[in-house]
Coordinates of C-alpha atoms in Angstrom, one line a residue:
X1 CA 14.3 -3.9 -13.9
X2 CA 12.2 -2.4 -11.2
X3 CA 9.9 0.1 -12.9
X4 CA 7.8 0.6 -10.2
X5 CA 9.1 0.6 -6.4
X6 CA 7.1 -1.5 -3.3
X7 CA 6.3 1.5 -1.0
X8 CA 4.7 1.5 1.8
X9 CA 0.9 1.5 1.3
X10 CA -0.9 4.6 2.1
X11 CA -3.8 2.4 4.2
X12 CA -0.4 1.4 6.8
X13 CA 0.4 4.8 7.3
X14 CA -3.2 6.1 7.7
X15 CA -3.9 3.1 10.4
X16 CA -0.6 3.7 12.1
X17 CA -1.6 7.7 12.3
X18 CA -5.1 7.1 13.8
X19 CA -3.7 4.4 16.2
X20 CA -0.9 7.2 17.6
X21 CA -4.2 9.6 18.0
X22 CA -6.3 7.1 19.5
X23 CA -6.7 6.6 23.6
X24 CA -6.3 2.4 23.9
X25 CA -9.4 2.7 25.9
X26 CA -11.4 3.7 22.5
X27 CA -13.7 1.1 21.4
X28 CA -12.5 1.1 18.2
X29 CA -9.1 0.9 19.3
X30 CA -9.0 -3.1 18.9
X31 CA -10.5 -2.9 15.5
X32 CA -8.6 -0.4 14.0
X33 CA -5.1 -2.9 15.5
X34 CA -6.5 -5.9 14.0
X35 CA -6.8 -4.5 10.5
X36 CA -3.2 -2.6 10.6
X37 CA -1.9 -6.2 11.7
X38 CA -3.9 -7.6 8.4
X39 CA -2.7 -4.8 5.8
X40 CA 1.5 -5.3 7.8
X41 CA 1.3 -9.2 7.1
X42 CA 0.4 -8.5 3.4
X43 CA 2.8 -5.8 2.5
X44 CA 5.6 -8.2 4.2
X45 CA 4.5 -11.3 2.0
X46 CA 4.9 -8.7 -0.8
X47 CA 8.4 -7.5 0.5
X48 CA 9.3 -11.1 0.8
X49 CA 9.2 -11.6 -3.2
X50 CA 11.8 -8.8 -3.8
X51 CA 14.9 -11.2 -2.4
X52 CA 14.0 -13.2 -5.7
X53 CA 13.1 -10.4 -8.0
X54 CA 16.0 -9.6 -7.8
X55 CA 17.8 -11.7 -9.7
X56 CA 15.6 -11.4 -12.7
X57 CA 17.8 -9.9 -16.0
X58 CA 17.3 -6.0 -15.9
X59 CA 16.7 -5.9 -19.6
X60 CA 14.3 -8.9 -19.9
X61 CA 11.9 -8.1 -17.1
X62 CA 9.9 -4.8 -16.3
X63 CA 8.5 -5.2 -12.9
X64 CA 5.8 -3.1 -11.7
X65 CA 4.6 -3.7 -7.4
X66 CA 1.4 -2.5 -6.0
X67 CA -0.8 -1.5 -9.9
X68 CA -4.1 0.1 -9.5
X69 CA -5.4 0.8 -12.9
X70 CA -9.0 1.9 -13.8
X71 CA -11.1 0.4 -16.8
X72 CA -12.9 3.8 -17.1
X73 CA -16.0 2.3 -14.4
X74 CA -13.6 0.7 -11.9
X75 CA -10.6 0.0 -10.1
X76 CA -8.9 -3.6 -10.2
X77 CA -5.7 -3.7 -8.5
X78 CA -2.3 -5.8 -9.2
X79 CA 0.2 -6.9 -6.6
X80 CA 3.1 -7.2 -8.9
X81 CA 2.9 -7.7 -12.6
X82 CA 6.3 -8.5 -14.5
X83 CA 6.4 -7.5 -18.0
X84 CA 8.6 -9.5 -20.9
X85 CA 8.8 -9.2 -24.9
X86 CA 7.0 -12.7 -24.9
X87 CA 4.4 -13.1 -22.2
X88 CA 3.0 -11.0 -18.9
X89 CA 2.9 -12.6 -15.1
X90 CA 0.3 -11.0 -12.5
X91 CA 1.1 -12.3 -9.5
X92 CA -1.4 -12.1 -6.4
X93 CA 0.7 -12.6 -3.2
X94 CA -0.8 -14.2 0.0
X95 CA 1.1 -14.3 3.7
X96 CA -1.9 -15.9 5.6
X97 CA -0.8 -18.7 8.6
X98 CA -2.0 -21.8 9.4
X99 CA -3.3 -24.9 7.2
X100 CA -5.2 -23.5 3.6
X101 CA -7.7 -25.7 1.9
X102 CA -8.5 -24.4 -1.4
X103 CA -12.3 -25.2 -2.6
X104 CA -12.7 -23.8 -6.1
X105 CA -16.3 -25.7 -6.2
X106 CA -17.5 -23.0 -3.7
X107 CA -14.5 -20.5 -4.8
X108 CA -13.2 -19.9 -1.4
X109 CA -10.5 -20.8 0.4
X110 CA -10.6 -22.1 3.9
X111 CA -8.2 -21.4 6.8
X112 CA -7.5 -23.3 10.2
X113 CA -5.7 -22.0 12.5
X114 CA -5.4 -22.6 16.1
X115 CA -8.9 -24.9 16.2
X116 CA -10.6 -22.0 14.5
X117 CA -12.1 -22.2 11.0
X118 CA -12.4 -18.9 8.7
X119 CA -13.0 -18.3 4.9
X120 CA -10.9 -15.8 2.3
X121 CA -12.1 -14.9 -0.8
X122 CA -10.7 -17.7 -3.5
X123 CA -7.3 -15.7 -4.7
X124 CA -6.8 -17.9 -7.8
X125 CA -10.3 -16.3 -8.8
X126 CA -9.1 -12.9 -7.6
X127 CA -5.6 -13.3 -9.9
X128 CA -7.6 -14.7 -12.6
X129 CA -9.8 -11.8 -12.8
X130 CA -7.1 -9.4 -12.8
X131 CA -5.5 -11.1 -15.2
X132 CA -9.1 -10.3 -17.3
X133 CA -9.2 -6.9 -16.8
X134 CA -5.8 -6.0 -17.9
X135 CA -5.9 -8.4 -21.1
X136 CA -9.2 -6.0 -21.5
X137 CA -7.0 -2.7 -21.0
X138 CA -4.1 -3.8 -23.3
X139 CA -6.6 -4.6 -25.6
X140 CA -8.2 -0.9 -24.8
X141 CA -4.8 0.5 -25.1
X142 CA -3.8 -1.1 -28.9
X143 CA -1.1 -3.3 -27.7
X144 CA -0.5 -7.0 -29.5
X145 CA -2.2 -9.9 -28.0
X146 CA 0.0 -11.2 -25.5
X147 CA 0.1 -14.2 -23.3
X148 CA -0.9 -13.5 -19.9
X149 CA -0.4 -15.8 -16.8
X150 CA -2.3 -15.5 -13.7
X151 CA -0.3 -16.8 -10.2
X152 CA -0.9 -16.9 -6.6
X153 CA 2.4 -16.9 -4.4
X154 CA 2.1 -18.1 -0.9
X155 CA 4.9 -16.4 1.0
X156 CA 4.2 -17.7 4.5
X157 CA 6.9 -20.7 4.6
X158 CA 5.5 -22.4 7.3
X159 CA 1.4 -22.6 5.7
X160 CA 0.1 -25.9 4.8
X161 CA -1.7 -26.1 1.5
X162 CA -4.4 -28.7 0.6
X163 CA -7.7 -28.9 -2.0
X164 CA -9.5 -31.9 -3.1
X165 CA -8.6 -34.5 -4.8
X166 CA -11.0 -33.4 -7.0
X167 CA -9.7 -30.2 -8.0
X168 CA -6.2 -30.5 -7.9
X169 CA -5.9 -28.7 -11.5
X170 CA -6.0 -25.3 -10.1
X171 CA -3.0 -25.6 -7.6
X172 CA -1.1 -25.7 -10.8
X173 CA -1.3 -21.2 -10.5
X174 CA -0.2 -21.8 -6.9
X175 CA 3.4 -21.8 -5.7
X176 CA 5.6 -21.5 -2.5
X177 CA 7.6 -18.5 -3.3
X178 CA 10.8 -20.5 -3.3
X179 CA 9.3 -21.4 -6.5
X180 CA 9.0 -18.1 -8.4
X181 CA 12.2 -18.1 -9.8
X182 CA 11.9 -21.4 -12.0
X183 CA 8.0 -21.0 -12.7
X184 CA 9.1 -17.7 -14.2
X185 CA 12.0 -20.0 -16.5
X186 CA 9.2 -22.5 -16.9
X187 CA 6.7 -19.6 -18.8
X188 CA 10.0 -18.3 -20.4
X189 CA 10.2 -21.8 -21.8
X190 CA 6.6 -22.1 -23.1
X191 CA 6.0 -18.1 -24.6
X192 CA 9.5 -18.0 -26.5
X193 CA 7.6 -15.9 -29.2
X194 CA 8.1 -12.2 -29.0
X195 CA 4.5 -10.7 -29.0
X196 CA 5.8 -7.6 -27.8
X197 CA 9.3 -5.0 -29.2
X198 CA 11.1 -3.0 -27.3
X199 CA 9.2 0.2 -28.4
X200 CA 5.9 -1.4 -27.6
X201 CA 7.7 -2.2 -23.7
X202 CA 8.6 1.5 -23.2
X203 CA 5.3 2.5 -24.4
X204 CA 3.7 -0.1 -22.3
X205 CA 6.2 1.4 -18.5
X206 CA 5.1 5.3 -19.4
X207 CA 1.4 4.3 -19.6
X208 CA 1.1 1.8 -16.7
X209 CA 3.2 5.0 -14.7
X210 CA 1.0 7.5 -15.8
X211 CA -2.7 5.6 -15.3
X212 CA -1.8 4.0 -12.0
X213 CA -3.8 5.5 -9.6
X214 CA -2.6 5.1 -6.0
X215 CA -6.0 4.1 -3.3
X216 CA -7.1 6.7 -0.8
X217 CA -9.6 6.4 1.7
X218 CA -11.3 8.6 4.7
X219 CA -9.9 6.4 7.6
X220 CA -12.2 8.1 10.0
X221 CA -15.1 7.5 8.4
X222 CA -14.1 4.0 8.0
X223 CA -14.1 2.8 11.6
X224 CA -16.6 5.6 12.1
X225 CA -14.4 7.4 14.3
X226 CA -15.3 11.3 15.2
X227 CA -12.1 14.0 15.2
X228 CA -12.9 14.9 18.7
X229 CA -12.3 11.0 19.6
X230 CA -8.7 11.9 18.3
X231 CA -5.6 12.6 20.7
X232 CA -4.3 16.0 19.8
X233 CA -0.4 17.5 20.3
X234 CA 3.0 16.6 19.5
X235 CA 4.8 13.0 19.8
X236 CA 8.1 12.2 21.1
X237 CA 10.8 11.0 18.8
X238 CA 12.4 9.2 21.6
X239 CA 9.9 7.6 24.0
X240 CA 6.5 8.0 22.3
X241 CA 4.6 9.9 24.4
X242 CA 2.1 12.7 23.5
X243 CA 3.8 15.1 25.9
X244 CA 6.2 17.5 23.6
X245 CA 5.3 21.5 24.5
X246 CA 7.4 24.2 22.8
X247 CA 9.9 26.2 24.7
X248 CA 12.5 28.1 24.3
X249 CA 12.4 27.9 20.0
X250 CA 12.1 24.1 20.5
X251 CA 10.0 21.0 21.2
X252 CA 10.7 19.5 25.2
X253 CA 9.1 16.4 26.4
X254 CA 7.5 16.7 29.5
X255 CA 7.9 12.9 30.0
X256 CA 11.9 12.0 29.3
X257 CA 12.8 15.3 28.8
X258 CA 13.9 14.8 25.1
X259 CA 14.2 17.7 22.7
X260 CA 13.9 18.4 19.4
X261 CA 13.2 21.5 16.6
X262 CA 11.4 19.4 13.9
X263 CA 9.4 17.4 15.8
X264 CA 6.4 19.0 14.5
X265 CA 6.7 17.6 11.1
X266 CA 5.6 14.0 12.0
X267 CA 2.5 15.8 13.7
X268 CA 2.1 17.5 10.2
X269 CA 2.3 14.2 8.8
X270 CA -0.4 12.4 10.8
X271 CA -2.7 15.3 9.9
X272 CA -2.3 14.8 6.5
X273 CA -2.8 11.2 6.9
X274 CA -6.0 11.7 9.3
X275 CA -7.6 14.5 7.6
X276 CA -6.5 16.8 4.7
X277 CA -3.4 17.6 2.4
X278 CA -4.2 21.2 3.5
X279 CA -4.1 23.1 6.8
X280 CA -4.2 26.7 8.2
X281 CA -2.8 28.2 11.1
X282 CA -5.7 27.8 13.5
X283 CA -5.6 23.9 13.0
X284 CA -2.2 23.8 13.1
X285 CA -2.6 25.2 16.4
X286 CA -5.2 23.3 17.7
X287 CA -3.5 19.9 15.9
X288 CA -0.5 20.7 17.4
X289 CA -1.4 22.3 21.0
X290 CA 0.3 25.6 20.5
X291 CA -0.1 28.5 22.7
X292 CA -0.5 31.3 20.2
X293 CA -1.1 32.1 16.1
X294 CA 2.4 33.9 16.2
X295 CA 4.4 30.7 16.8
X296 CA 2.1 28.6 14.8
X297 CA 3.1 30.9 11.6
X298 CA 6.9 31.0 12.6
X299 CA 6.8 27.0 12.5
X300 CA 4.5 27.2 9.7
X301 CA 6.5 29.9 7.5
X302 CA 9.9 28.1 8.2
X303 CA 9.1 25.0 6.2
X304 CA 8.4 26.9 3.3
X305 CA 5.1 24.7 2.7
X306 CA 3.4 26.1 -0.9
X307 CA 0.1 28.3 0.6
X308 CA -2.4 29.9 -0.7
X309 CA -5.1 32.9 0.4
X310 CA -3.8 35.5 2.8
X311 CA -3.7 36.2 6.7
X312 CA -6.4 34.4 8.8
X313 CA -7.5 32.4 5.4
X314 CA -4.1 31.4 4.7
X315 CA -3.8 27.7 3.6
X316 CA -0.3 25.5 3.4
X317 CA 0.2 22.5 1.3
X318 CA 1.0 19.6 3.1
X319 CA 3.0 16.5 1.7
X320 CA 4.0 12.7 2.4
X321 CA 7.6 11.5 2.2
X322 CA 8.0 10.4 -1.2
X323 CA 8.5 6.7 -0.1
X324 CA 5.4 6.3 0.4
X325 CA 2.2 5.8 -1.5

């Protein structure tokens, strides 16, 4: 059973937003690509495990995607943690190209890819220390000692994986994702125990949903972008362009001549994303390009946004689609 949904990361939507409101010329246009490219390629390794999720039993698994739980000092974060009556999996997911050499003497691991060499952090020690933390917060929690086993998924089909012959003993918490289906059987086999009942599983889903906390962070002051670096107005739905004005009780591109009444919304949206969950009608006019305060609170009013304050101090609550977190 999926308890928790795979949504799009907030950090996708908040690269996509400053990369719509960036001029390509920007110097930190490039940048800002590069790591959107990064944070797409692991959320569709991620995706990739759901075709064989799937087919887990509803009743005996309790799936959880995308866990960010605190220890009451700091965040640790789990990609997909599956829940049973007789052992937990945390599962670290990886969709990197090329050929991977594991060196757990150094605890890195090594990729080469197109003659060029560069190093990762070691992800069996980044799964194994996730798999610490949250033996730590069941154990902060109450709940029974359970077994817990750590596993790194490798969901690019077409990687090469190597390690020393030295060290082959950790490649044993490494799998093609092809595999996950009968490793999962395999630790079904070997924790046949119940540690955990029924009542202690519901308990465990409320609290898991209630502490996660989803990451947030000021995109702008990441790539150390200024807001008057940022391309202001309305998008077209149809061909892209920054060129929508309002006319005639509606948005017109000036570019394919498309129009729309609700186009404003995804301009709303990459506000949110870029800046605030709040806004007010002066930077919804400036935001959005419009010619006067009177139209601004007509669009403003008519998407009956919760507000608070009154007249020129006037604030309305801004919100995400609910897919995504």
């Amino acid at each position: 059973m999926i308890v928790k949904d795979r949504k799009i990361p907030l950090k996708i939507r908040k690269l996509e937003a400053l990369l719509r409101r960036l001029h390509h010329s920007h110097p930190k246009y490039s940048e800002v690509e590069e790591e959107l490219a990064k944070s797409l390629a692991g959320f569709k390794g991620e995706q990739s495990l759901d075709y064989y999720l799937r087919s887990l039993p509803d009743q005996e698994y309790f799936i959880f995607h995308d866990l960010r739980l605190s220890d009451g000092a700091y965040f640790f974060q789990i990609d997909t943690l599956i829940l049973s009556t007789s052992f937990i999996l945390i599962i670290e997911v990886k969709n990197i190209s090329g050929t991977l050499i594991f060196d757990p003497a150094f605890q890195q691991l090594i990729r080469t890819n197109n003659g060029m060499e560069e190093v990762f952090s070691d992800p069996i020690q980044q799964v194994n220390y996730q798999t610490f933390k949250f033996t730590e917060w069941l154990k902060n929690k109450h709940f029974p000692a359970i077994p817990i086993e750590p596993l790194v998924v490798m969901a690019n089909s077409n990687t090469i994986i190597k390690t020393s012959l030295h060290h082959q003993l950790p490649l044993q918490s490494v799998i093609r994702s092809t595999k996950l289906l009968e490793k999962i059987y395999e630790y079904k086999e070997s924790h046949k125990e119940e540690k955990f009942s029924k009542k202690d599983i519901r308990k465990l889903c409320n609290l898991l949903l209630t502490w996660h906390v989803p990451k947030n962070f000021d995109v702008l002051q990441r790539f150390q972008i200024n807001r008057s670096d940022l391309l202001m107005g309305v998008h077209c739905p149809k061909c892209k362009k920054l060129s929508m004005e309002r006319k005639w009780g509606k948005w017109v591109c000036t570019t394919c001549s498309f129009s729309s009444r609700d186009a404003h919304k995804n301009a709303l949206n990459d506000y949110f994303l870029l800046f605030q969950s709040s806004i007010t009608n002066e930077q919804f006019r400036n935001f959005l390009q419009l010619p006067s305060s009177s139209i601004a609170y007509k669009l403003l009013t008519s998407m009956n946004l919760p507000h608070s304050g009154t007249k020129r101090w006037r604030e309305y609550d801004l919100f995400l689609d609910e897919s995504i977190e």
